[in-house]
Amino acid sequence: DGIELVRRMRLHPQRSVRTLPTVLITAESDPDLIAQAQRAGADELVLKPVVPAELLTLVARLCEGAP
């Protein structure tokens, strides 16, 4: 699942993998799921339905701060 993937990325020995910006997209608005994503190190969590223009803006913003 996406949360486990992010968790493993944040523990990866290679810095470029550890610091890669992540966006999780889900249909679930469960506060526990959101908290799990934050604890795992996800940069953003987007709820479906996704607005393409907003997603592009988010990705561009995350890429600006990427190492």
mmCIF file with all atom_site columns, C-alpha atoms in Angstrom:
data_model
loop_
_atom_site.group_PDB
_atom_site.id
_atom_site.type_symbol
_atom_site.label_atom_id
_atom_site.label_alt_id
_atom_site.label_comp_id
_atom_site.label_asym_id
_atom_site.label_entity_id
_atom_site.label_seq_id
_atom_site.pdbx_PDB_ins_code
_atom_site.Cartn_x
_atom_site.Cartn_y
_atom_site.Cartn_z
_atom_site.occupancy
_atom_site.B_iso_or_equiv
_atom_site.pdbx_formal_charge
_atom_site.auth_seq_id
_atom_site.auth_comp_id
_atom_site.auth_asym_id
_atom_site.auth_atom_id
_atom_site.pdbx_PDB_model_num
ATOM 1  C CA . ASP A 1 1  ? 0.000   0.000  0.000   1.00 0.00 ? 1  ASP A CA 1
ATOM 2  C CA . GLY A 1 2  ? 1.038   3.619  -0.394  1.00 0.00 ? 2  GLY A CA 1
ATOM 3  C CA . ILE A 1 3  ? 1.682   4.267  3.285   1.00 0.00 ? 3  ILE A CA 1
ATOM 4  C CA . GLU A 1 4  ? 4.011   1.287  3.542   1.00 0.00 ? 4  GLU A CA 1
ATOM 5  C CA . LEU A 1 5  ? 5.802   2.359  0.362   1.00 0.00 ? 5  LEU A CA 1
ATOM 6  C CA . VAL A 1 6  ? 6.415   5.845  1.798   1.00 0.00 ? 6  VAL A CA 1
ATOM 7  C CA . ARG A 1 7  ? 7.581   4.352  5.102   1.00 0.00 ? 7  ARG A CA 1
ATOM 8  C CA . ARG A 1 8  ? 10.133  2.182  3.273   1.00 0.00 ? 8  ARG A CA 1
ATOM 9  C CA . MET A 1 9  ? 11.259  5.067  1.079   1.00 0.00 ? 9  MET A CA 1
ATOM 10 C CA . ARG A 1 10 ? 11.965  7.230  4.141   1.00 0.00 ? 10 ARG A CA 1
ATOM 11 C CA . LEU A 1 11 ? 14.186  4.453  5.559   1.00 0.00 ? 11 LEU A CA 1
ATOM 12 C CA . HIS A 1 12 ? 16.025  3.758  2.300   1.00 0.00 ? 12 HIS A CA 1
ATOM 13 C CA . PRO A 1 13 ? 19.831  4.046  2.464   1.00 0.00 ? 13 PRO A CA 1
ATOM 14 C CA . GLN A 1 14 ? 19.997  6.128  -0.724  1.00 0.00 ? 14 GLN A CA 1
ATOM 15 C CA . ARG A 1 15 ? 19.337  9.820  -0.005  1.00 0.00 ? 15 ARG A CA 1
ATOM 16 C CA . SER A 1 16 ? 17.661  10.463 -3.377  1.00 0.00 ? 16 SER A CA 1
ATOM 17 C CA . VAL A 1 17 ? 15.024  7.846  -2.506  1.00 0.00 ? 17 VAL A CA 1
ATOM 18 C CA . ARG A 1 18 ? 14.596  8.976  1.128   1.00 0.00 ? 18 ARG A CA 1
ATOM 19 C CA . THR A 1 19 ? 13.958  12.580 0.126   1.00 0.00 ? 19 THR A CA 1
ATOM 20 C CA . LEU A 1 20 ? 11.791  12.022 -2.952  1.00 0.00 ? 20 LEU A CA 1
ATOM 21 C CA . PRO A 1 21 ? 8.568   14.040 -2.558  1.00 0.00 ? 21 PRO A CA 1
ATOM 22 C CA . THR A 1 22 ? 5.487   11.853 -2.168  1.00 0.00 ? 22 THR A CA 1
ATOM 23 C CA . VAL A 1 23 ? 1.794   12.440 -2.781  1.00 0.00 ? 23 VAL A CA 1
ATOM 24 C CA . LEU A 1 24 ? -0.719  9.818  -1.712  1.00 0.00 ? 24 LEU A CA 1
ATOM 25 C CA . ILE A 1 25 ? -4.092  9.853  -3.469  1.00 0.00 ? 25 ILE A CA 1
ATOM 26 C CA . THR A 1 26 ? -7.020  8.200  -1.730  1.00 0.00 ? 26 THR A CA 1
ATOM 27 C CA . ALA A 1 27 ? -10.790 8.123  -1.571  1.00 0.00 ? 27 ALA A CA 1
ATOM 28 C CA . GLU A 1 28 ? -10.655 7.674  2.210   1.00 0.00 ? 28 GLU A CA 1
ATOM 29 C CA . SER A 1 29 ? -11.020 10.739 4.426   1.00 0.00 ? 29 SER A CA 1
ATOM 30 C CA . ASP A 1 30 ? -10.518 8.744  7.627   1.00 0.00 ? 30 ASP A CA 1
ATOM 31 C CA . PRO A 1 31 ? -8.501  10.846 10.118  1.00 0.00 ? 31 PRO A CA 1
ATOM 32 C CA . ASP A 1 32 ? -6.568  7.738  11.187  1.00 0.00 ? 32 ASP A CA 1
ATOM 33 C CA . LEU A 1 33 ? -5.449  7.123  7.605   1.00 0.00 ? 33 LEU A CA 1
ATOM 34 C CA . ILE A 1 34 ? -4.364  10.737 7.262   1.00 0.00 ? 34 ILE A CA 1
ATOM 35 C CA . ALA A 1 35 ? -2.405  10.488 10.520  1.00 0.00 ? 35 ALA A CA 1
ATOM 36 C CA . GLN A 1 36 ? -0.748  7.256  9.337   1.00 0.00 ? 36 GLN A CA 1
ATOM 37 C CA . ALA A 1 37 ? 0.316   8.931  6.094   1.00 0.00 ? 37 ALA A CA 1
ATOM 38 C CA . GLN A 1 38 ? 1.801   11.860 8.009   1.00 0.00 ? 38 GLN A CA 1
ATOM 39 C CA . ARG A 1 39 ? 3.663   9.562  10.412  1.00 0.00 ? 39 ARG A CA 1
ATOM 40 C CA . ALA A 1 40 ? 5.030   7.564  7.471   1.00 0.00 ? 40 ALA A CA 1
ATOM 41 C CA . GLY A 1 41 ? 6.471   10.759 6.003   1.00 0.00 ? 41 GLY A CA 1
ATOM 42 C CA . ALA A 1 42 ? 4.128   11.474 3.091   1.00 0.00 ? 42 ALA A CA 1
ATOM 43 C CA . ASP A 1 43 ? 4.493   15.046 1.900   1.00 0.00 ? 43 ASP A CA 1
ATOM 44 C CA . GLU A 1 44 ? 0.852   15.374 0.853   1.00 0.00 ? 44 GLU A CA 1
ATOM 45 C CA . LEU A 1 45 ? -2.356  13.370 0.875   1.00 0.00 ? 45 LEU A CA 1
ATOM 46 C CA . VAL A 1 46 ? -4.941  14.241 -1.767  1.00 0.00 ? 46 VAL A CA 1
ATOM 47 C CA . LEU A 1 47 ? -8.545  13.119 -1.587  1.00 0.00 ? 47 LEU A CA 1
ATOM 48 C CA . LYS A 1 48 ? -10.409 11.871 -4.638  1.00 0.00 ? 48 LYS A CA 1
ATOM 49 C CA . PRO A 1 49 ? -11.848 13.142 -6.842  1.00 0.00 ? 49 PRO A CA 1
ATOM 50 C CA . VAL A 1 50 ? -8.613  14.799 -7.876  1.00 0.00 ? 50 VAL A CA 1
ATOM 51 C CA . VAL A 1 51 ? -8.727  18.123 -9.693  1.00 0.00 ? 51 VAL A CA 1
ATOM 52 C CA . PRO A 1 52 ? -5.934  17.776 -12.300 1.00 0.00 ? 52 PRO A CA 1
ATOM 53 C CA . ALA A 1 53 ? -4.886  21.435 -12.219 1.00 0.00 ? 53 ALA A CA 1
ATOM 54 C CA . GLU A 1 54 ? -4.613  21.379 -8.420  1.00 0.00 ? 54 GLU A CA 1
ATOM 55 C CA . LEU A 1 55 ? -2.553  18.182 -8.530  1.00 0.00 ? 55 LEU A CA 1
ATOM 56 C CA . LEU A 1 56 ? -0.169  19.705 -11.080 1.00 0.00 ? 56 LEU A CA 1
ATOM 57 C CA . THR A 1 57 ? 0.239   22.790 -8.896  1.00 0.00 ? 57 THR A CA 1
ATOM 58 C CA . LEU A 1 58 ? 0.948   20.594 -5.873  1.00 0.00 ? 58 LEU A CA 1
ATOM 59 C CA . VAL A 1 59 ? 3.532   18.499 -7.733  1.00 0.00 ? 59 VAL A CA 1
ATOM 60 C CA . ALA A 1 60 ? 5.235   21.633 -9.066  1.00 0.00 ? 60 ALA A CA 1
ATOM 61 C CA . ARG A 1 61 ? 5.422   23.074 -5.547  1.00 0.00 ? 61 ARG A CA 1
ATOM 62 C CA . LEU A 1 62 ? 6.895   19.851 -4.162  1.00 0.00 ? 62 LEU A CA 1
ATOM 63 C CA . CYS A 1 63 ? 9.446   19.658 -6.962  1.00 0.00 ? 63 CYS A CA 1
ATOM 64 C CA . GLU A 1 64 ? 10.633  23.211 -6.269  1.00 0.00 ? 64 GLU A CA 1
ATOM 65 C CA . GLY A 1 65 ? 11.714  22.172 -2.785  1.00 0.00 ? 65 GLY A CA 1
ATOM 66 C CA . ALA A 1 66 ? 13.146  18.795 -3.820  1.00 0.00 ? 66 ALA A CA 1
ATOM 67 C CA . PRO A 1 67 ? 16.869  18.218 -3.350  1.00 0.00 ? 67 PRO A CA 1
#
